[in-house]
Coordinates of C-alpha atoms in Angstrom, one line a residue:
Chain M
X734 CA 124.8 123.9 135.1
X735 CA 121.7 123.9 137.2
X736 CA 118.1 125.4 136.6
X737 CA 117.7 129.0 135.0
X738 CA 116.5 131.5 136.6
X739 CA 113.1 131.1 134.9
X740 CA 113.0 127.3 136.4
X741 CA 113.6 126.0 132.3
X742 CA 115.6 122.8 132.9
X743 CA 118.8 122.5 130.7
X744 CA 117.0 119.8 128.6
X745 CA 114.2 122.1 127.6
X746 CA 117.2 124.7 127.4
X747 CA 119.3 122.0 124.8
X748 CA 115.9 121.4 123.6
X749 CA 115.9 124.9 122.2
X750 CA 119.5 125.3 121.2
X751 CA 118.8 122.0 118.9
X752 CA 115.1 123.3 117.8
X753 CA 117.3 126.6 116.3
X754 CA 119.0 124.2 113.6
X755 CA 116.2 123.3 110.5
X756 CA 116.9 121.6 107.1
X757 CA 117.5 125.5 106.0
X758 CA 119.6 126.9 108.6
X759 CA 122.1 123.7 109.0
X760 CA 124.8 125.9 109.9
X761 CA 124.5 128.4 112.8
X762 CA 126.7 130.8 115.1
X763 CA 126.0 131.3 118.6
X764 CA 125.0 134.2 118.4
X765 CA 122.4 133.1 115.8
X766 CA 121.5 130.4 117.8
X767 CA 120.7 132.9 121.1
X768 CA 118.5 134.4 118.5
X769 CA 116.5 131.8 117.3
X770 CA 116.3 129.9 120.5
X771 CA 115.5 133.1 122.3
X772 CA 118.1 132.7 124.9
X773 CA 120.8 135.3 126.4
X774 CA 123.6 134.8 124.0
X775 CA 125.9 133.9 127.0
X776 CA 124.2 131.1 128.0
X777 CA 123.7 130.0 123.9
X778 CA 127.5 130.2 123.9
X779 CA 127.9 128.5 126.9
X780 CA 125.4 125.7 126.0
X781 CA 126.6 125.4 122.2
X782 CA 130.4 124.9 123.1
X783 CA 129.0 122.1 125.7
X784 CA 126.9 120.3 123.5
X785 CA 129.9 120.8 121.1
X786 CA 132.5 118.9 123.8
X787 CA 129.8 116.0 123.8
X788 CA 129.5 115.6 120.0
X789 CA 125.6 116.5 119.7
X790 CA 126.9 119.5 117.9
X791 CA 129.9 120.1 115.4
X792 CA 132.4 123.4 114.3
X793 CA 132.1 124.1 111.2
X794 CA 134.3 127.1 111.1
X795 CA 133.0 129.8 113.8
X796 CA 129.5 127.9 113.4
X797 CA 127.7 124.6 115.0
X798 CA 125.8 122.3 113.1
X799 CA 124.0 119.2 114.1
X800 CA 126.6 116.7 115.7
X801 CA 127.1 113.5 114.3
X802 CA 126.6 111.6 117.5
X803 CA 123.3 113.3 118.4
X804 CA 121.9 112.1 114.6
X805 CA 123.7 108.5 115.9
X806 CA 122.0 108.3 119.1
X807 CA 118.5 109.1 117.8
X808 CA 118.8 107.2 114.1
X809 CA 120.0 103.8 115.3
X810 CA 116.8 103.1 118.4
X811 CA 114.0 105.3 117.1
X812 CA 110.9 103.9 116.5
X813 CA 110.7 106.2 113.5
X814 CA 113.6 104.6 111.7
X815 CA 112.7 100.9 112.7
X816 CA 109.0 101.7 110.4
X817 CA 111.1 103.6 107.9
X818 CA 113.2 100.6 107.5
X819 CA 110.6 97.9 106.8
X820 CA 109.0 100.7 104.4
X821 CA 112.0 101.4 102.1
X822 CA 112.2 98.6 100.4
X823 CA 108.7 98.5 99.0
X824 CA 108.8 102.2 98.2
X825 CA 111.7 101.6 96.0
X826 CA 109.6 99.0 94.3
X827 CA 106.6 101.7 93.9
X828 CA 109.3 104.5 93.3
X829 CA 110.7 102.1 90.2
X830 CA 107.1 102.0 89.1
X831 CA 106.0 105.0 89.5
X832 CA 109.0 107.5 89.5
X833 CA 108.0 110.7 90.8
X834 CA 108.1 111.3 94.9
X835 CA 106.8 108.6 97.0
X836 CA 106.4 109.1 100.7
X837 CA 105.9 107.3 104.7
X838 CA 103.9 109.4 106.9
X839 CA 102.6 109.6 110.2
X840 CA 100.3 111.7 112.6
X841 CA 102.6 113.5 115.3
X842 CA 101.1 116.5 117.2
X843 CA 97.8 117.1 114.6
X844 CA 100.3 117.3 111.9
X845 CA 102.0 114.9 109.1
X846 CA 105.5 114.1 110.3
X847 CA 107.3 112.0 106.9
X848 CA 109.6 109.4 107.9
X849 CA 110.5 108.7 104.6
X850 CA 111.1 109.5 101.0
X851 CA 112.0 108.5 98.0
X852 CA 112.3 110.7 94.8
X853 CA 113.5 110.3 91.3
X854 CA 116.6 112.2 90.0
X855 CA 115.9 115.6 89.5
X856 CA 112.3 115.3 90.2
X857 CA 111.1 119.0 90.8
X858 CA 111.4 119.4 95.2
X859 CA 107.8 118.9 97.5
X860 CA 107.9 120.4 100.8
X861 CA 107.5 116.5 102.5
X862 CA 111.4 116.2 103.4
X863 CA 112.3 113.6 105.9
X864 CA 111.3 114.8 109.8
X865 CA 109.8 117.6 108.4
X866 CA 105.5 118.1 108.9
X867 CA 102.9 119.3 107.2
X868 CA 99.2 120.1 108.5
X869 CA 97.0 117.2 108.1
X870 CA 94.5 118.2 105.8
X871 CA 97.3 119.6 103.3
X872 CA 98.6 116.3 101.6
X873 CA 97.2 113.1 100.3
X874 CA 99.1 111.4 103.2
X875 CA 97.7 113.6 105.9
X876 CA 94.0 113.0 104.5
X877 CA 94.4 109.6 105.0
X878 CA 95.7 109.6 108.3
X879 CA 92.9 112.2 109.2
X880 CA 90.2 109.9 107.8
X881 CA 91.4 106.8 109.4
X882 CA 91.8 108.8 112.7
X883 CA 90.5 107.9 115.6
X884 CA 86.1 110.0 115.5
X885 CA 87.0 112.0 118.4
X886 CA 90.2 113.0 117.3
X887 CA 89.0 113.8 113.9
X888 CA 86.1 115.3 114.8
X889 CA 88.3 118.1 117.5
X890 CA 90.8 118.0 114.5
X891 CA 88.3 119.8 112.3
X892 CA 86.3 121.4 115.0
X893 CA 89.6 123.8 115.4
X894 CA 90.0 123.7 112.0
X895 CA 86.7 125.8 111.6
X896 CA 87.3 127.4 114.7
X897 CA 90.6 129.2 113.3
X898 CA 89.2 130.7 110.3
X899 CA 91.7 128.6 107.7
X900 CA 90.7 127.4 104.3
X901 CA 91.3 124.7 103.7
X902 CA 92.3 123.6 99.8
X903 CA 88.7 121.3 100.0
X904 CA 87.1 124.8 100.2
X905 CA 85.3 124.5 103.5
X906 CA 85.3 122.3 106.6
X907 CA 82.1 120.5 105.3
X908 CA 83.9 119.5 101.7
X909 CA 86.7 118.5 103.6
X910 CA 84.4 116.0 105.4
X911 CA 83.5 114.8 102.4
X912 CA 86.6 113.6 101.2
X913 CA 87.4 112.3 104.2
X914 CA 84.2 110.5 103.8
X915 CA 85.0 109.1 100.0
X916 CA 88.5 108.1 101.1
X917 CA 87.2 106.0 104.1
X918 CA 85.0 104.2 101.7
X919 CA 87.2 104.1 98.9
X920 CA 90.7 103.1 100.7
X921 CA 92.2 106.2 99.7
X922 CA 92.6 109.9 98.9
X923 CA 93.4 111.8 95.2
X924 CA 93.9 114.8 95.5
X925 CA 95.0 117.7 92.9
X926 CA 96.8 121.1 93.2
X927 CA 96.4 121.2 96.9
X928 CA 99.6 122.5 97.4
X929 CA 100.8 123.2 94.1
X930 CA 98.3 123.0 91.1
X931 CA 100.3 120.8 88.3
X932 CA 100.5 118.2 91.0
X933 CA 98.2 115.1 92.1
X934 CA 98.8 113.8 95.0
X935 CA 98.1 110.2 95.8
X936 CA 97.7 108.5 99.3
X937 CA 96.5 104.8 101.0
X938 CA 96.3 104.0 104.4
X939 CA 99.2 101.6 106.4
X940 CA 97.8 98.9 109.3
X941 CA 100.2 97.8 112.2
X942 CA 100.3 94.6 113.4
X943 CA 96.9 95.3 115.8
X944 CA 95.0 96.6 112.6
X945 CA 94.7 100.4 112.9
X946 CA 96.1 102.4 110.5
X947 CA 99.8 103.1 112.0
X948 CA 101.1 105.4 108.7
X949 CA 100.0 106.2 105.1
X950 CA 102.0 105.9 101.5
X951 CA 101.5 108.4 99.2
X952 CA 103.1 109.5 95.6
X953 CA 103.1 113.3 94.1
X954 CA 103.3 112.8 90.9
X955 CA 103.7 115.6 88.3
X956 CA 101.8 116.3 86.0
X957 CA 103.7 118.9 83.7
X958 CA 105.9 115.7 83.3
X959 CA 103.5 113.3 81.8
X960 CA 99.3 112.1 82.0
X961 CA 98.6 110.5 85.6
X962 CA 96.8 106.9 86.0
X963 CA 94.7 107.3 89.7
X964 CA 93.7 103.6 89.5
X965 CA 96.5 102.3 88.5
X966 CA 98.8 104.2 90.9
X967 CA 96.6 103.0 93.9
X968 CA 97.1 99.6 92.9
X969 CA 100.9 99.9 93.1
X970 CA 100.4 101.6 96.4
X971 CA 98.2 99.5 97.6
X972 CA 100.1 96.1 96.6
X973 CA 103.2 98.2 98.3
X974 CA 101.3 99.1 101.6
X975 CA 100.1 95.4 101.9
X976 CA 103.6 94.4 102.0
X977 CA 104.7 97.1 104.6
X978 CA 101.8 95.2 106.6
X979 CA 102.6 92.1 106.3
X980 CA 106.4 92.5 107.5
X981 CA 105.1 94.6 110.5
X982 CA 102.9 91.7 111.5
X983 CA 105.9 89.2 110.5
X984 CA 108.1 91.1 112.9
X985 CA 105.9 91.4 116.0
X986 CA 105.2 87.6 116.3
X987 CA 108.9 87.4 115.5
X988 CA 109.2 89.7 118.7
X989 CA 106.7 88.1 120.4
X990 CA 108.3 84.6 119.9
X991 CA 111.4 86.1 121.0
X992 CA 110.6 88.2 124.4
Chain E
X385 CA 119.3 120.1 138.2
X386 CA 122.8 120.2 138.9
X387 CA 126.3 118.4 137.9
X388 CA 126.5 115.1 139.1
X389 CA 128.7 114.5 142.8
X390 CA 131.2 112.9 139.6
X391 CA 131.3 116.4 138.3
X392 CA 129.7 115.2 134.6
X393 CA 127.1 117.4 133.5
X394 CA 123.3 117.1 132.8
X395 CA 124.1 116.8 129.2
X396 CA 126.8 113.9 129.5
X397 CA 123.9 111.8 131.8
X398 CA 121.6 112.2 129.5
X399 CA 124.1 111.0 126.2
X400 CA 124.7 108.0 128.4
X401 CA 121.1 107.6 129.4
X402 CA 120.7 107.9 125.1
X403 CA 123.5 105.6 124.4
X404 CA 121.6 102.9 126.5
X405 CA 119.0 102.6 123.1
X406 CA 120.2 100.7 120.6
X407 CA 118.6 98.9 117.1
X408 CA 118.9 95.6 119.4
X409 CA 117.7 97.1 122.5
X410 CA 114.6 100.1 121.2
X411 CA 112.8 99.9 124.5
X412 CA 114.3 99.8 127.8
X413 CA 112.6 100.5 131.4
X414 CA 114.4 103.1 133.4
X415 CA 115.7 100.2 135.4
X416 CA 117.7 98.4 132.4
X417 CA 118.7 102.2 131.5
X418 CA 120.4 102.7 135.0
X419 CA 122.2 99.5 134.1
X420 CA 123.2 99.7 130.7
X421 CA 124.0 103.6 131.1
X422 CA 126.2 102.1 134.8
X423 CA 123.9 105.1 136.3
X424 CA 122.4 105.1 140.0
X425 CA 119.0 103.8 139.4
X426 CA 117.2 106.8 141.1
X427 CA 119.0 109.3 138.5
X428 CA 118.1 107.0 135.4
X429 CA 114.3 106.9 136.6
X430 CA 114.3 110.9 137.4
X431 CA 116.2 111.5 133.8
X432 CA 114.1 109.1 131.6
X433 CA 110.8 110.9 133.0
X434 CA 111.9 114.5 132.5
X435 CA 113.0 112.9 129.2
X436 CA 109.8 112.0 128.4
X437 CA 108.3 115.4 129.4
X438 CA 110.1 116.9 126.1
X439 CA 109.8 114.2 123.8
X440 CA 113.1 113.0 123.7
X441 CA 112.2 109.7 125.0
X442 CA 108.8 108.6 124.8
X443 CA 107.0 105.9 126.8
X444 CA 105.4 102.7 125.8
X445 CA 103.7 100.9 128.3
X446 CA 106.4 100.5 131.5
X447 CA 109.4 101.6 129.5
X448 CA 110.7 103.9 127.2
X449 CA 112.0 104.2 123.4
X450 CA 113.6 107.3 122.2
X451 CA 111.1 110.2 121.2
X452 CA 110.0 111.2 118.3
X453 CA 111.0 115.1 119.1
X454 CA 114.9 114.1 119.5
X455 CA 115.0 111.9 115.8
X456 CA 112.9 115.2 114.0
X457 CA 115.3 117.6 115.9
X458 CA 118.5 115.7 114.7
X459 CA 117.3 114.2 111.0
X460 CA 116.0 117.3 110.2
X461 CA 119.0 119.2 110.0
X462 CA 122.1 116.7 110.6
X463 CA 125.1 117.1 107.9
X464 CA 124.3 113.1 107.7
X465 CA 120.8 113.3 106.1
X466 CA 121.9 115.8 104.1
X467 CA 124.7 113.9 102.4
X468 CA 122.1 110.9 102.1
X469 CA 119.5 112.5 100.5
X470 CA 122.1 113.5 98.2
X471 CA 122.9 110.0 97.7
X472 CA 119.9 108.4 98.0
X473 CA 118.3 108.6 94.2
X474 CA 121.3 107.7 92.6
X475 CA 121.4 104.5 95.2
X476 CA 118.1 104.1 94.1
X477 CA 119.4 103.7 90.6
X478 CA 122.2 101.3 91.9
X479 CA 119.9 99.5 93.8
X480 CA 117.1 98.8 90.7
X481 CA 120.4 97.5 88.5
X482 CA 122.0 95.3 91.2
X483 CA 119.7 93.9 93.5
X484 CA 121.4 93.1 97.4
X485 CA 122.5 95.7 99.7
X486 CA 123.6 99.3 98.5
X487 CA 124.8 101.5 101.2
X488 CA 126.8 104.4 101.8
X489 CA 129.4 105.4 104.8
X490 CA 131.8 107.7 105.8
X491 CA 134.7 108.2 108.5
X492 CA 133.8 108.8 112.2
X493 CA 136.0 108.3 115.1
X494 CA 138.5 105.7 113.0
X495 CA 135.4 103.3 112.2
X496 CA 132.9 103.4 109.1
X497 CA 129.6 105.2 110.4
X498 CA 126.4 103.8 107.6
X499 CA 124.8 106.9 106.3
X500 CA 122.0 105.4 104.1
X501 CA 121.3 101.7 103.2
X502 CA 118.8 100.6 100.1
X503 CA 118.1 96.8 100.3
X504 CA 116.8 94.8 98.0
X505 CA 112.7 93.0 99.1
X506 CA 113.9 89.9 101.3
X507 CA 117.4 90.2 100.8
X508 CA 120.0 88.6 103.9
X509 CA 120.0 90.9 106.7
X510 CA 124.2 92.5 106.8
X511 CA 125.6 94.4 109.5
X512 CA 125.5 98.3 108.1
X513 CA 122.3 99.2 108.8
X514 CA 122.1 103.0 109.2
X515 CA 123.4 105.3 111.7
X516 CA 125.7 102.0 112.9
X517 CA 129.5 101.4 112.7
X518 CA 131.9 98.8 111.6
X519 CA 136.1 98.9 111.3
X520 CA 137.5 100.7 108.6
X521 CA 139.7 96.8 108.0
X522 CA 136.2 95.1 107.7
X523 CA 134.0 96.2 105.0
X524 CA 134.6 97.3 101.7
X525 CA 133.0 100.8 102.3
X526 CA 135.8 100.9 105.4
X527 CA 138.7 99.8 103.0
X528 CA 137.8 102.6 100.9
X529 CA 137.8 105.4 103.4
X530 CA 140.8 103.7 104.4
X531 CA 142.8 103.9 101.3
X532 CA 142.0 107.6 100.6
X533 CA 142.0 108.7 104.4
X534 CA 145.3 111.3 105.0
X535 CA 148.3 108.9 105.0
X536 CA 149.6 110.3 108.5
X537 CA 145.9 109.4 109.9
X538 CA 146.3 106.0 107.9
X539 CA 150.1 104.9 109.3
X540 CA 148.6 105.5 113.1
X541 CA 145.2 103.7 112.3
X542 CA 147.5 100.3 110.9
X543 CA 150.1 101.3 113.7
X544 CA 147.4 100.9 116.2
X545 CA 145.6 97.8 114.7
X546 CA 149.4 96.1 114.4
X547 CA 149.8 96.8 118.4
X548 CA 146.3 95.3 119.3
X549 CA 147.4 92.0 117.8
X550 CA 144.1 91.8 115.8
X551 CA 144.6 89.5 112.7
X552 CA 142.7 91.7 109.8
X553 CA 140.6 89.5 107.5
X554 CA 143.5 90.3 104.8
X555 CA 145.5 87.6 106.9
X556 CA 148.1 90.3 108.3
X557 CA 148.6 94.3 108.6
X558 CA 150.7 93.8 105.5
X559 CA 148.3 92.4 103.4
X560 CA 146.1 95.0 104.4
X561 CA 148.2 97.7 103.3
X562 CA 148.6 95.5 99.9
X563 CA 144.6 95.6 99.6
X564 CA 144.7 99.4 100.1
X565 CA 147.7 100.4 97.5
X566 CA 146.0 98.3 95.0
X567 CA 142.4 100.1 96.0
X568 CA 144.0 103.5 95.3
X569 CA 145.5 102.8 91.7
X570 CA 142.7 100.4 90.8
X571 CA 140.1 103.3 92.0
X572 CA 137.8 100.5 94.4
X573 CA 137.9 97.8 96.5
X574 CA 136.6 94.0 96.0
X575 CA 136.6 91.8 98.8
X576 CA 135.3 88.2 99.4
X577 CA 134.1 86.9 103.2
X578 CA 135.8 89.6 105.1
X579 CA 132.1 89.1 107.2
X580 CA 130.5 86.4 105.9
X581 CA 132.4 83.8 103.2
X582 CA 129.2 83.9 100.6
X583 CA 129.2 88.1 100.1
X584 CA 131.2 89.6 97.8
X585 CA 131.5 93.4 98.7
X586 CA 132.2 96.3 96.6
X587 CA 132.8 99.7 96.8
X588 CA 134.2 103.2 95.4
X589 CA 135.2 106.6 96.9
X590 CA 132.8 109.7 96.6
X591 CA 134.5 112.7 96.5
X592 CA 132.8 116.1 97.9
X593 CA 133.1 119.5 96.2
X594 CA 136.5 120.0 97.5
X595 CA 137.9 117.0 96.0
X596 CA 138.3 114.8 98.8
X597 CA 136.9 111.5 99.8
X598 CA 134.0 112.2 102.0
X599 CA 132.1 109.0 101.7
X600 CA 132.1 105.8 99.8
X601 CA 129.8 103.8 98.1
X602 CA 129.3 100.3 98.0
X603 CA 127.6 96.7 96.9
X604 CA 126.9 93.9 99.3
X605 CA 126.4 91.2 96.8
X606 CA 125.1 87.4 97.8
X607 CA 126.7 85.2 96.0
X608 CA 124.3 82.3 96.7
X609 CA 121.8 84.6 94.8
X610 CA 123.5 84.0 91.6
X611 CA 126.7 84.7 90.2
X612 CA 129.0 88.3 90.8
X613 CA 130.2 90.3 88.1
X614 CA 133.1 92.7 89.8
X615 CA 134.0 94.8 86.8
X616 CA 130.1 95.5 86.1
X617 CA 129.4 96.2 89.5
X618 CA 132.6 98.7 89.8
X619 CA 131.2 100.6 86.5
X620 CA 127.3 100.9 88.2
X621 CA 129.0 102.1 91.3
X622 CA 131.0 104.5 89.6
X623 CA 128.3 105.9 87.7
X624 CA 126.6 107.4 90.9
X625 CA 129.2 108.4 92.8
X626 CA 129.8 111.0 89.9
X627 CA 126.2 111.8 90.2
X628 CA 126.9 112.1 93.3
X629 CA 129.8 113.9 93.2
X630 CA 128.3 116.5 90.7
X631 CA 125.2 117.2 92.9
X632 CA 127.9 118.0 96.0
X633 CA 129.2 120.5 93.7
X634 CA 126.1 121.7 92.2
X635 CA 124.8 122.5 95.6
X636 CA 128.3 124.0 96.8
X637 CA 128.4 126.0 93.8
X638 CA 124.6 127.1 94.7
X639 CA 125.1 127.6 98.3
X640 CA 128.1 130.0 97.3
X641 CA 126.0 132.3 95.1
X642 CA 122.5 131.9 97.9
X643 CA 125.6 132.7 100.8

């Protein structure tokens, strides 16, 4: 299977096959798959029953979803899961606290991608799932990572902001720098019916082992389902994110020692 | 770029180059990829870089880890996070009564393959960490999938693990099958040091909407924390692999009507 005619490598071509499947189309046909990926349906058939032969997708019926060894390969090595992993155990401690949704996110691409969350049973859904993003000034987690940012970054970040014409929940680009402003001197971000109005949304920042800010905790809490404590919820966050620190440092000198 | 003089494709290369990553081994330079993936050197340096040109493996420093684009493009929409975000706030609930490990696996290629793991602050490291694999003879979790797996599939997996002379921690294939007739009327599976002599493991079957096992659920317990209750442990397992069980159906029932 060599180049295609329009010089795409069969990676970017796999690339695109894969990109067709979301957390709301797990299941798709070839032909569905040619659609979404934009590629002649023969060579989506043709691509899908290969990826199928090497496991990185599945039949289900006449449809493909996601293979099992694809998720393998990628879960077990990726950075992503390694930070998750020292995470989740301190996030259970804050979700026991706290109930609610609490969730790990990172900057990826000018956007929030969440490595991990935690919700109670039957807690009402929030549109952070696991490897899904959101825009950065959106959620409490993204305003964190935004105002711990790198100043040139942040500063393009919002320069294209204004440049696009959005507005953002803040109001404008100028109140947005405000509360970027507040949460870098506060340690952290509250924020209220930004995405959906009966919900507050609650955020701290996350240092790696080399100090700068590698991730940010947040809960979205619900406010139909009881009063919300701001302070109090930071301090669990923050007593949570200082322990996330702590093993992150704990494990590099552990790596350190050992290489 | 074309099929390989060995006539496997791009896409089997690039599983191999993949399969090279590991939770022991997260970055590797193209030159211990060629090794580990037994690939000519020049191929493993040309594949890692156009790897890196998508995302799939992403560079740090002189080597590589796997990329953030391939863990979003497979956790988003893999069959696997699905079923443990399913899982994961009833674990939760598990978790906050027992303490220790809770995890929860399935069948894949004859082993146990880890779907989700909740661990208790500090807890011993075990040997299920997600998206890794362990016997079906081994672990509790494996016993279970064992003792509900088809019985035809069953006979060949003892069949095969009689031939290979392996001595199963039960003392003998026998015993094993002893351990699994008593699983099935007793509904779960206790076992002592089948991995380590101070863990006491326990685990139940999770049934999907279709009424078979599709996963089981299970207790790592360290008995040098403190002292093991079985029967209590059986009951708080039990209670979320309903829930579990119920939300499968739920969701079933929901995609049915949405379908």
């Amino acid at each position: 299977m060599a180049n295609s005619p329009s010089g795409e490598t069969v990676i970017q071509r796999v690339d695109r096959v894969l990109g067709a499947f979301t957390s709301r189309t797990r299941r798709l046909t070839a032909a569905q798959v040619a659609k979404r990926a934009d590629l002649p349906p023969s060579t989506a058939h043709r691509l899908c029953a290969e990826l199928a032969r090497c496991g990185w997708l599945d039949r289900e019926g006449d449809a493909f979803v996601v293979g099992t060894r694809l998720w393998e390969l990628s879960t077990r090595s990726a950075p992503e899961s390694s930070l998750a992993s020292v995470a989740t155990p301190f996030m259970q401690d804050v979700q026991a606290a706290l109930g609610h949704h609490i969730h790990l996110g990172r900057v990826e691409g000018g956007e929030v991608l969440f490595l991990q969350r935690l919700s109670e049973r039957g807690a009402r859904e929030i549109s952070s799932a696991v490897a899904e993003r959101l825009p950065l000034h959106v959620s409490a987690v993204g305003l964190v990572l935004l105002a711990w940012m790198d100043e040139a970054e942040r500063a393009s970040y919002l320069a294209e902001l204004a440049a696009s014409g959005t507005h953002p929940p803040q109001g404008s680009v100028e109140n947005l720098e405000a509360v970027l402003q507040t949460a870098r001197s506060a340690g952290h971000v509250v924020q209220t019916g930004n995405i959906e109005h009966d919900r507050t949304a609650i955020a701290v920042p996350v240092k790696g082992a080399q100090g700068s800010v590698v991730a940010a905790l947040g809960a979205v809490l619900d406010r139909t389902a009881g009063p919300v404590d701001p302070g109090a919820t930071v301090q669990v966050l923050r007593a949570a994110s200082h322990g996330i620190e702590r093993t992150l440092r704990e494990e590099t000198a552990r790596e350190r020692v050992a290489g």
